[in-house]
mmCIF file of C-alpha atoms in Angstrom:
data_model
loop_
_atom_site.group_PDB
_atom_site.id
_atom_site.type_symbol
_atom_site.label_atom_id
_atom_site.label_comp_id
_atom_site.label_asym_id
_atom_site.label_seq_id
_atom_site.Cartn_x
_atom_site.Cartn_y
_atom_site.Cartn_z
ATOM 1 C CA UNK A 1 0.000 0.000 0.000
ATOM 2 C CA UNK A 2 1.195 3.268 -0.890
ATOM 3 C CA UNK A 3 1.197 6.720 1.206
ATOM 4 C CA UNK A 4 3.699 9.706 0.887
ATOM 5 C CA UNK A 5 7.302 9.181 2.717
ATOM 6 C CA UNK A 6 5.888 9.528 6.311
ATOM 7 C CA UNK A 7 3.113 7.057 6.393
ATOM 8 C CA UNK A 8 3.124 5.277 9.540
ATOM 9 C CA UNK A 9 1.724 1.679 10.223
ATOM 10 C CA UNK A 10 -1.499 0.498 12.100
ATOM 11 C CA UNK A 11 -1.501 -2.816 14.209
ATOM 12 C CA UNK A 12 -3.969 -4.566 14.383
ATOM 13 C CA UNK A 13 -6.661 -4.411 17.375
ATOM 14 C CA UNK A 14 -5.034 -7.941 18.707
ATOM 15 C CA UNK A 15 -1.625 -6.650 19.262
ATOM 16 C CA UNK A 16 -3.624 -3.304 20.771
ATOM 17 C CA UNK A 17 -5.346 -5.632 22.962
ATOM 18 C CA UNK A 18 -2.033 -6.941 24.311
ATOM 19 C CA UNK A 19 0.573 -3.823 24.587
ATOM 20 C CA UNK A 20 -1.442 -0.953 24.197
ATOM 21 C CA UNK A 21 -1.275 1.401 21.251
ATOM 22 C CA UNK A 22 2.111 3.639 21.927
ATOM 23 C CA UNK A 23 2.711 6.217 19.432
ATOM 24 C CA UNK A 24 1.440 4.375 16.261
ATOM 25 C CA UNK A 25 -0.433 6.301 13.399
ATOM 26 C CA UNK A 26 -3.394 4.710 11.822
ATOM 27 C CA UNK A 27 -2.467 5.072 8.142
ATOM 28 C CA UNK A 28 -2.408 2.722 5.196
ATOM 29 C CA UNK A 29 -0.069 -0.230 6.562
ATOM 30 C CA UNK A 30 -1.411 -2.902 8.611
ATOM 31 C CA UNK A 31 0.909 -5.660 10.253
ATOM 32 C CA UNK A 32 -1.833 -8.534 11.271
ATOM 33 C CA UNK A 33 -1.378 -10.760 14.020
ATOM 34 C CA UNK A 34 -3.487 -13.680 14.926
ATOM 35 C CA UNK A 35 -5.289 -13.235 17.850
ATOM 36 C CA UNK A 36 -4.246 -16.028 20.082
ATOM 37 C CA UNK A 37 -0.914 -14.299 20.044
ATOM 38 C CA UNK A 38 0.415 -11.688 21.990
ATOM 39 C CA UNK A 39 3.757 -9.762 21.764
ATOM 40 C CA UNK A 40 6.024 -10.415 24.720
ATOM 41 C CA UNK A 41 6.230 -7.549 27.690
ATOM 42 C CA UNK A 42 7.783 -4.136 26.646
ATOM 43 C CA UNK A 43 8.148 -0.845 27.283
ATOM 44 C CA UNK A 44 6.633 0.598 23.707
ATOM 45 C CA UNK A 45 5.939 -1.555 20.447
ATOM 46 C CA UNK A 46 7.328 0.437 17.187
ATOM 47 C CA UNK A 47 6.435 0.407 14.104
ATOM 48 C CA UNK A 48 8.191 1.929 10.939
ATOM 49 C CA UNK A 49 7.821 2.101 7.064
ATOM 50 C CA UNK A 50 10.178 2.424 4.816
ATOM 51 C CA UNK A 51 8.769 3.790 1.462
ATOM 52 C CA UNK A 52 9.550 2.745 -2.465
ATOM 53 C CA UNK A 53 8.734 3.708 -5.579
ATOM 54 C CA UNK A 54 6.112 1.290 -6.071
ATOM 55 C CA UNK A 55 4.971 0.875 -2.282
ATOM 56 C CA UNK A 56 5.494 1.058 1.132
ATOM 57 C CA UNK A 57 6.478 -2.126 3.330
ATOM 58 C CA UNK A 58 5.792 -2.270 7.028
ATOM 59 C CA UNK A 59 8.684 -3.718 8.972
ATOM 60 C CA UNK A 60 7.827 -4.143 12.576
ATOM 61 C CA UNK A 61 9.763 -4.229 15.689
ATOM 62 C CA UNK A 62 11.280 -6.705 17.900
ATOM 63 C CA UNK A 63 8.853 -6.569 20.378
ATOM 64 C CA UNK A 64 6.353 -7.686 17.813
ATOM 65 C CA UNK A 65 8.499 -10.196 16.357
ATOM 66 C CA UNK A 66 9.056 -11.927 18.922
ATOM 67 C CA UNK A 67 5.370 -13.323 19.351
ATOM 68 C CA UNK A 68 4.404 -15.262 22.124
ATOM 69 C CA UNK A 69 1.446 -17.765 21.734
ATOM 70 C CA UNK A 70 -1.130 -18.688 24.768
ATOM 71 C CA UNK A 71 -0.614 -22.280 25.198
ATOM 72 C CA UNK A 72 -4.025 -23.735 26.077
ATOM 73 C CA UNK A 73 -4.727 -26.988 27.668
ATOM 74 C CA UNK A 74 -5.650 -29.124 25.066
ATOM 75 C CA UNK A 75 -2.314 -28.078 22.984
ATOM 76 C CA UNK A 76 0.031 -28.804 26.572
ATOM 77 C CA UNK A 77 -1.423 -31.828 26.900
ATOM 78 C CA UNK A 78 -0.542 -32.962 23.375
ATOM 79 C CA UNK A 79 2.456 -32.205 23.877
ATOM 80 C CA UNK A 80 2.822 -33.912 26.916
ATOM 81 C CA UNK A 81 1.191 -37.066 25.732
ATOM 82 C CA UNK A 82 3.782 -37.247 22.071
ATOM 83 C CA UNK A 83 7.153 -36.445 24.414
ATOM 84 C CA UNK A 84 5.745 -39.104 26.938
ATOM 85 C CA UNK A 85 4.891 -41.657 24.835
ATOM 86 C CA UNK A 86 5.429 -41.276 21.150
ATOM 87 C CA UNK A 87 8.915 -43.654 21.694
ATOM 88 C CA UNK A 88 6.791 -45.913 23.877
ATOM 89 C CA UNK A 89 4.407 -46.318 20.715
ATOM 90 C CA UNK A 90 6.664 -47.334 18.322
ATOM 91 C CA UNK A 91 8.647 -49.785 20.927
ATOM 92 C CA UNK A 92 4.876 -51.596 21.698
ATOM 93 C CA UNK A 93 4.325 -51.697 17.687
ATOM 94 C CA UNK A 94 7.918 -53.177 16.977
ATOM 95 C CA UNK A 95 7.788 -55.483 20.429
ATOM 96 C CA UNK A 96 4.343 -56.909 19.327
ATOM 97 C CA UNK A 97 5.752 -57.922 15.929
ATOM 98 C CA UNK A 98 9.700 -59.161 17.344
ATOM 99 C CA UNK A 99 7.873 -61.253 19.952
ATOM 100 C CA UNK A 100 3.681 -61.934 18.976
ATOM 101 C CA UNK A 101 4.467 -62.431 15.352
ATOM 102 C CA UNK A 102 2.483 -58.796 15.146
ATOM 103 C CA UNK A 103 -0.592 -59.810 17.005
ATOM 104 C CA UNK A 104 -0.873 -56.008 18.700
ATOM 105 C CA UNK A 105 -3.766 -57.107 21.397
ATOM 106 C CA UNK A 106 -1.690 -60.739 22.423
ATOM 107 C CA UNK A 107 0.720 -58.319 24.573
ATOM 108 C CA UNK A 108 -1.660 -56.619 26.595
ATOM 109 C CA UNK A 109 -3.989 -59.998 26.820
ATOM 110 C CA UNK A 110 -0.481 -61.740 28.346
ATOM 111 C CA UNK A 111 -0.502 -58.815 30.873
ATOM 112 C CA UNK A 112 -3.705 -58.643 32.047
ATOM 113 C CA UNK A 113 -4.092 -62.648 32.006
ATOM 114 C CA UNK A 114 -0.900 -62.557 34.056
ATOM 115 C CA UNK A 115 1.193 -64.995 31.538
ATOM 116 C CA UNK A 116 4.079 -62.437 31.310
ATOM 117 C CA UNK A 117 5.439 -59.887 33.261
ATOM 118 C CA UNK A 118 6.844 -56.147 31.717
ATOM 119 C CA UNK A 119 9.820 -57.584 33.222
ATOM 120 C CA UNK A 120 10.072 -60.552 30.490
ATOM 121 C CA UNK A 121 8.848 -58.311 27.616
ATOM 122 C CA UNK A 122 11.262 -55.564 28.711
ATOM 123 C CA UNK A 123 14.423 -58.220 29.002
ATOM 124 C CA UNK A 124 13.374 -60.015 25.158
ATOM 125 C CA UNK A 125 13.796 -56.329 23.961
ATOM 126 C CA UNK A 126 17.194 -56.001 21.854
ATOM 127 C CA UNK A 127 19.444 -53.285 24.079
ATOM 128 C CA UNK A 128 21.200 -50.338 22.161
ATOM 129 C CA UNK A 129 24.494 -51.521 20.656
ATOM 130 C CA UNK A 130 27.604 -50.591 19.415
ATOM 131 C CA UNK A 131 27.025 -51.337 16.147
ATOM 132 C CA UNK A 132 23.877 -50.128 15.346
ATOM 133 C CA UNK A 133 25.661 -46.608 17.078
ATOM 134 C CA UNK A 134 28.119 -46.754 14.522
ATOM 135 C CA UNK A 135 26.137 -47.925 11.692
ATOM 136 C CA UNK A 136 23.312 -45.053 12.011
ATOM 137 C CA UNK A 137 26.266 -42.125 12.912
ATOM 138 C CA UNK A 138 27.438 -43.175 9.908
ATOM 139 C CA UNK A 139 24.407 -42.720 8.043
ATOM 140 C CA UNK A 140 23.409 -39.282 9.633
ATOM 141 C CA UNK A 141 27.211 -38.208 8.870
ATOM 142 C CA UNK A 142 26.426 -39.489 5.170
ATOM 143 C CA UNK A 143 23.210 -37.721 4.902
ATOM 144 C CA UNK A 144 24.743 -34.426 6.313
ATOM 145 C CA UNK A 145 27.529 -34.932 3.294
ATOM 146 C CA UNK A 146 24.723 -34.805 0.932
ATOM 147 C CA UNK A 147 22.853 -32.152 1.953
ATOM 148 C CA UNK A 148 25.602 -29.574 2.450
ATOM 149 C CA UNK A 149 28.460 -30.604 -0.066
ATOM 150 C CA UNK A 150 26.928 -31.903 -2.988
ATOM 151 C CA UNK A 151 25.074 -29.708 -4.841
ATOM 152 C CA UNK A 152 22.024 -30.231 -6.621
ATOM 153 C CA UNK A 153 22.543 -30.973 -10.508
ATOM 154 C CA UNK A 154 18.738 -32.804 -10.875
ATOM 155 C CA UNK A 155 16.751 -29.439 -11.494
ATOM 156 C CA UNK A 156 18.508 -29.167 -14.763
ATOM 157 C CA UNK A 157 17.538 -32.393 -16.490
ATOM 158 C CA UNK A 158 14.506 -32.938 -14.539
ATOM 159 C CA UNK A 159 11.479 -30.961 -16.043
ATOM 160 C CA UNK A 160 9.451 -29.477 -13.185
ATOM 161 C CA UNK A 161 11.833 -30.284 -10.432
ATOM 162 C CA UNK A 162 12.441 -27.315 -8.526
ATOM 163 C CA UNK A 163 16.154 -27.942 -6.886
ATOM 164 C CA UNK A 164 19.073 -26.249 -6.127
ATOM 165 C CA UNK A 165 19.931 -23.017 -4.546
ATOM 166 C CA UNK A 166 15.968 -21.685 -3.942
ATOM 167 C CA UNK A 167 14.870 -18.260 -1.983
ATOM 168 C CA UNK A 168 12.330 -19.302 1.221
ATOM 169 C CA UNK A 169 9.541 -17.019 2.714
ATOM 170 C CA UNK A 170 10.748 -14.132 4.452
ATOM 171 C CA UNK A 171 10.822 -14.460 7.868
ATOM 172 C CA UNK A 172 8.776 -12.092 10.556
ATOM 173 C CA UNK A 173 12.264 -10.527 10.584
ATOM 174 C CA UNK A 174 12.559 -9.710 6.958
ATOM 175 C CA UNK A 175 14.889 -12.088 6.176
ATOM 176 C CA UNK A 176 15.116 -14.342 3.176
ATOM 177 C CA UNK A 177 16.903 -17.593 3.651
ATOM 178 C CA UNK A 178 18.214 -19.380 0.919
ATOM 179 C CA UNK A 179 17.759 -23.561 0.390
ATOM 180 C CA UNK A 180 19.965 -26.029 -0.919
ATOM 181 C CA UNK A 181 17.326 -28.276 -2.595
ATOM 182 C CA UNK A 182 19.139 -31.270 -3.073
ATOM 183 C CA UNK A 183 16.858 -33.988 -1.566
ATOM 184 C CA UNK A 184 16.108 -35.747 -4.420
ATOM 185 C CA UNK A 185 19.596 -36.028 -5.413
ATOM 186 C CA UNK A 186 20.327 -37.198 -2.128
ATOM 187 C CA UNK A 187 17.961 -39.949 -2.195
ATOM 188 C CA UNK A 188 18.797 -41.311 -5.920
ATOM 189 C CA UNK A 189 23.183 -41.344 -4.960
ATOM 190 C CA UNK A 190 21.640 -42.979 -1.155
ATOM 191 C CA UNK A 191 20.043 -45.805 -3.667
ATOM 192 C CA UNK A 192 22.217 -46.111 -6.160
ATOM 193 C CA UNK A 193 25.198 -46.922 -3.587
ATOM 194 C CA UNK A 194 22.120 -49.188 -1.673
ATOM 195 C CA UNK A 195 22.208 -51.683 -5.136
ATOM 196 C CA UNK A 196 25.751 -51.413 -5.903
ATOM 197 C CA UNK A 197 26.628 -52.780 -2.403
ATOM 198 C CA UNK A 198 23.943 -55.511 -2.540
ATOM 199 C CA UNK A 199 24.694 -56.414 -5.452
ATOM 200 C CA UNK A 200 28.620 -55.984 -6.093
ATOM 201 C CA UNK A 201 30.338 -54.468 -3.727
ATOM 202 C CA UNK A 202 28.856 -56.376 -0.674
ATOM 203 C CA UNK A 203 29.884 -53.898 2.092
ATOM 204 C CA UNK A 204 27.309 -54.869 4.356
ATOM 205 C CA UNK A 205 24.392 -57.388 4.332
ATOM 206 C CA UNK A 206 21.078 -56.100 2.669
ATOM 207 C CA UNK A 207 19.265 -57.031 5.740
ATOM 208 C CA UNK A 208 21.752 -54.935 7.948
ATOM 209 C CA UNK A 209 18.297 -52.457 8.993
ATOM 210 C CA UNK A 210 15.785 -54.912 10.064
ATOM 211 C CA UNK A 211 18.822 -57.207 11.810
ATOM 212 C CA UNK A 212 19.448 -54.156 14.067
ATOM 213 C CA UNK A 213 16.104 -52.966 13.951
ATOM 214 C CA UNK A 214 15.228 -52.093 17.728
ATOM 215 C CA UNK A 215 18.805 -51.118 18.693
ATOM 216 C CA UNK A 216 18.447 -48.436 15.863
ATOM 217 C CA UNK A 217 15.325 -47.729 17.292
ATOM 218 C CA UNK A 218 16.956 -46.801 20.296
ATOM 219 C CA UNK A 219 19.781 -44.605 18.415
ATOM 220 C CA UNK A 220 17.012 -42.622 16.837
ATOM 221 C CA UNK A 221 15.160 -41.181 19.898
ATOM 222 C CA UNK A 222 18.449 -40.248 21.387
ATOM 223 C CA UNK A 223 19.073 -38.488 18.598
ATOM 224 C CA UNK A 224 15.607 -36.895 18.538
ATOM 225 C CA UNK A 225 15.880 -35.440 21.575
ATOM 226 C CA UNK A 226 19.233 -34.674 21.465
ATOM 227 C CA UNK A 227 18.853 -32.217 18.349
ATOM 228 C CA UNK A 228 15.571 -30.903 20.347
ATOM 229 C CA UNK A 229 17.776 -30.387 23.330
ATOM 230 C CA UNK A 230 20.521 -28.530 21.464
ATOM 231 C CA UNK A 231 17.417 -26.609 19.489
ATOM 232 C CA UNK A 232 16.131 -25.090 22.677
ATOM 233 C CA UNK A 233 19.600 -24.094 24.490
ATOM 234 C CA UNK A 234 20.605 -22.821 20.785
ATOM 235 C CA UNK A 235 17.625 -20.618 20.879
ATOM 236 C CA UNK A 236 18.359 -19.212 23.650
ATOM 237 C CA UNK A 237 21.997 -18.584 23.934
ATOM 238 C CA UNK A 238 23.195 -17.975 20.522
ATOM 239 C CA UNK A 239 19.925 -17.933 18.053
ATOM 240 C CA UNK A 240 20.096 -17.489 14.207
ATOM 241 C CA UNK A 241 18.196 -14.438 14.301
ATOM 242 C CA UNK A 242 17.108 -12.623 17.486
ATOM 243 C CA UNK A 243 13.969 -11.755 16.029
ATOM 244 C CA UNK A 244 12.985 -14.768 14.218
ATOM 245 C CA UNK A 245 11.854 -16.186 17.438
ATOM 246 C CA UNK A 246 8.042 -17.216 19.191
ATOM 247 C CA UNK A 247 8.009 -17.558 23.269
ATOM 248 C CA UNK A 248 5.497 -19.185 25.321
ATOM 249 C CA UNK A 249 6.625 -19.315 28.539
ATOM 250 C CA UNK A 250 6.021 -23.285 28.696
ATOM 251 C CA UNK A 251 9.039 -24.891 28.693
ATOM 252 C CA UNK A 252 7.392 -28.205 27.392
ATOM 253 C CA UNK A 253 5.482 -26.607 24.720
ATOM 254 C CA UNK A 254 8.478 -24.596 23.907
ATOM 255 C CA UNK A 255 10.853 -27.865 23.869
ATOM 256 C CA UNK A 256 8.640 -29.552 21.699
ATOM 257 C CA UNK A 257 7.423 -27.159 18.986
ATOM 258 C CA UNK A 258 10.490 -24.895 18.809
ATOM 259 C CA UNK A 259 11.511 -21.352 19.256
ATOM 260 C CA UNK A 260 13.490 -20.422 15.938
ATOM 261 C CA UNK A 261 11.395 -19.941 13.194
ATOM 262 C CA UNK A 262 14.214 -21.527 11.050
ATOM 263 C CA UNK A 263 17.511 -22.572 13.205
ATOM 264 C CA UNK A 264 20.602 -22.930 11.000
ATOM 265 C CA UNK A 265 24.256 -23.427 11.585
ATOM 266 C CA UNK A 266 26.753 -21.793 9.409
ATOM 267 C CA UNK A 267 24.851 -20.777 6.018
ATOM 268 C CA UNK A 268 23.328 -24.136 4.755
ATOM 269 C CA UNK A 269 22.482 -25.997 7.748
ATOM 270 C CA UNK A 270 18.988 -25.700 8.133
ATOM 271 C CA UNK A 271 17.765 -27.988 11.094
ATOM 272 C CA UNK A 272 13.907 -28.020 9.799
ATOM 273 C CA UNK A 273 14.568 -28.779 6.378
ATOM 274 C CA UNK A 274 17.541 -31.453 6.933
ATOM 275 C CA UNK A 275 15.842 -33.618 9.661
ATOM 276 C CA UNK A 276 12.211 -33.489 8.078
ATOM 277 C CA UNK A 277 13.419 -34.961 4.558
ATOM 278 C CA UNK A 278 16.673 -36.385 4.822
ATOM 279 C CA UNK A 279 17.930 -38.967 7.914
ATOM 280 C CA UNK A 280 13.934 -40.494 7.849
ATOM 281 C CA UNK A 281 12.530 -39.723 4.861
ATOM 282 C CA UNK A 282 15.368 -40.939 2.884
ATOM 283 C CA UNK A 283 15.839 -43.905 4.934
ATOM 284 C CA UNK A 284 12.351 -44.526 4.653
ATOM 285 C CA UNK A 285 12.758 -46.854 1.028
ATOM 286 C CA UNK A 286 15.854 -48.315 2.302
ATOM 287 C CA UNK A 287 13.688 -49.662 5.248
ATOM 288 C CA UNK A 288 11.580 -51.289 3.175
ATOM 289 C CA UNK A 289 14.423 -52.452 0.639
ATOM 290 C CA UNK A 290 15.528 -54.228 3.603
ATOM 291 C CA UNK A 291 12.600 -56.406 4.597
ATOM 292 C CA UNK A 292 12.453 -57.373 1.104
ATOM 293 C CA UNK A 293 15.934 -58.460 1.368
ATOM 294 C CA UNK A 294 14.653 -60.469 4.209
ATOM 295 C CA UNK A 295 11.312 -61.534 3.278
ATOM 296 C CA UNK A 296 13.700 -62.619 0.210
ATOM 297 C CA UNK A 297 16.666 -64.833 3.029
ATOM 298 C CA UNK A 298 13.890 -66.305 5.238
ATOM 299 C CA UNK A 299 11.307 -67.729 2.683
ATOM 300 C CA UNK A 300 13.410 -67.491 -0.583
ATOM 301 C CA UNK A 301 10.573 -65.016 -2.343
ATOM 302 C CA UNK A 302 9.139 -61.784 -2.595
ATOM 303 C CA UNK A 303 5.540 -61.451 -1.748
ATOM 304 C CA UNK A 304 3.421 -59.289 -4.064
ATOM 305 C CA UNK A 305 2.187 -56.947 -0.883
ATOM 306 C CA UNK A 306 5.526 -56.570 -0.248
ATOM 307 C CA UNK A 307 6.529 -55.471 -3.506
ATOM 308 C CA UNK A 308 3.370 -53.145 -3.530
ATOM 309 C CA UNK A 309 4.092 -51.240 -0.181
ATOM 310 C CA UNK A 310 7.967 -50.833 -1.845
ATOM 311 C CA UNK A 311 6.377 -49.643 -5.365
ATOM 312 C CA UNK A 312 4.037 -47.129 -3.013
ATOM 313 C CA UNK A 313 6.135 -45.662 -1.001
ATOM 314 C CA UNK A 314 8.894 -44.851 -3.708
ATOM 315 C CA UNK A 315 6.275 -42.950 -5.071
ATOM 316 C CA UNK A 316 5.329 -41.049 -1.832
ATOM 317 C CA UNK A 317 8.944 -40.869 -1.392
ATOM 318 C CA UNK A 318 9.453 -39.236 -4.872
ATOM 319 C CA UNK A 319 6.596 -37.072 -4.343
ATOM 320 C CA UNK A 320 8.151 -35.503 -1.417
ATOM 321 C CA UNK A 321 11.171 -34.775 -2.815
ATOM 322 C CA UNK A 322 9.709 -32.826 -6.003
ATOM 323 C CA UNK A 323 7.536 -30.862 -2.767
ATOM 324 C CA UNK A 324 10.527 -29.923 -0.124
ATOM 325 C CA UNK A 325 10.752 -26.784 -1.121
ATOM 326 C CA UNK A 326 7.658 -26.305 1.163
ATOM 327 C CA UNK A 327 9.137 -28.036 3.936
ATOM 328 C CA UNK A 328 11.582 -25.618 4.781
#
């Protein structure tokens, strides 16, 4: 919206609501903020525009940038239950297959019949190892060689493949970050190694996922909360941007949704966009490549549902890689 060189900004009624109106002219520029949001306790909430040729774009303060959100129950609660027992979850899902042949009621019937004991169930479960340590560092450390040091060369044969170096949204901060969209790239050199060992090189086994299944398991919640750990403290003590930041005030709710809008070491690393698409969703084919491999040792065929779910979810796979741009 244009005005002459002085036109000042109007907030909306929501951030009124919440820090009082201190100085601000109600002109032609409106900065909107939803209102289960607040902006975080200040002294005075300013507002400038900086005028063009062609318009006039509101850029607002820190205080308004950093946005805090009222948590509600239902919200805290959720986020309780999924840091609680998300892991727990997955380890009954896995457990019921490894020991009742996948039977997902026969565990809890044992229980409540009194025919096992947690105790028995815990001490079948496979314990983190060594191995499956080193074999899953090594495939984070591979993943992160991907993503930052090879760059994409897919966007130019690939017709509607939108890789490389791309521009994100800009941030409540006005910044524009820029994306190495290389996932697809990624995930075709990940496979194409993946078939060369299995079939000539013979590095490892196949089967070398689902034989280390539950220890790897293991390896990825530490990891999970590890990176969430480091997220929060990063946040906090040495953030990407100051003002690309949202506060609640609940440390749970905090922990588990995030503070940076987009946390990044150095100028590639972008924590939202690597460890949405790259260390699970890339390992996600490989997986199933691996119970095939299986399926393939134990009973000396393929089934077709197998072959289906692999067919399937190279496509979903695929699919996501054409869309990360919109993960970042």
């Amino acid at each position: 919206m244009t005005g002459p060189d002085d036109t000042g900004c109007r907030v909306s009624s929501a951030v009124h609501d919440w820090c009082g109106d201190r100085s601000l002219h109600d002109r032609s520029c409106q900065y909107w903020v939803p209102s289960q949001q607040r902006c975080t306790p200040t002294d005075a909430v300013t507002v400038r525009c900086m005028t063009g040729p062609a318009n006039t774009e509101c850029r607002v303060s820190s205080a308004v940038h950093r946005l805090v959100r009222e948590v509600d129950w239902f919200s805290l609660g959720s986020v309780i239950f999924l840091l609680m027992f998300a892991p727990l979850i997955v380890y009954y899902f896995v457990m019921s297959c490894d020991q009742y042949q996948c039977a997902l009621t026969s565990p809890i019937l044992d229980l409540y019949s009194g025919k096992t004991q947690l105790s028995e169930i815990w001490n079948k479960t496979p314990a983190i190892s060594w191995k499956a340590v080193y074999i899953y560092a090594a495939w984070v450390s591979f993943q992160v060689f991907l993503y930052v040091l090879l760059p994409d060369i897919c966007h130019k044969f690939l017709p509607g493949y939108v890789g490389g170096v791309q521009e994100g949204a800009r941030t409540p901060a006005g910044i524009v970050n820029k994306y190495q969209i290389n996932g697809l790239q990624a995930w075709i050199v990940t496979h194409i190694l993946w078939f060369a060992n299995a079939y000539y090189f013979h590095w490892f086994s196949p089967t070398i996922i689902i034989d280390n299944w539950i220890p790897l398991l293991w390896c990825t919640n530490v990891l999970g909360y590890s990176v969430s750990t480091f997220a929060m403290i990063k946040a906090y003590l040495f953030p990407t941007n100051v003002k690309d930041r949202k506060f609640t005030g609940n440390f749970l709710y905090d922990y588990m949704m995030g503070i940076e809008f987009n946390p990044r070491i150095g100028k590639w690393f972008d924590f939202k966009l690597f460890f949405n698409g790259r260390p699970g969703i890339v390992a996600w084919t490989l997986i199933n490549l691996s119970y095939a491999a299986k399926q393939q040792e134990l009973y000396g065929q393929v089934t077709n549902s197998m072959i289906l779910v692999n067919i399937l979810q190279v496509w979903s796979m695929i699919n996501s890689d054409f869309c990360q741009l919109s993960l970042k």
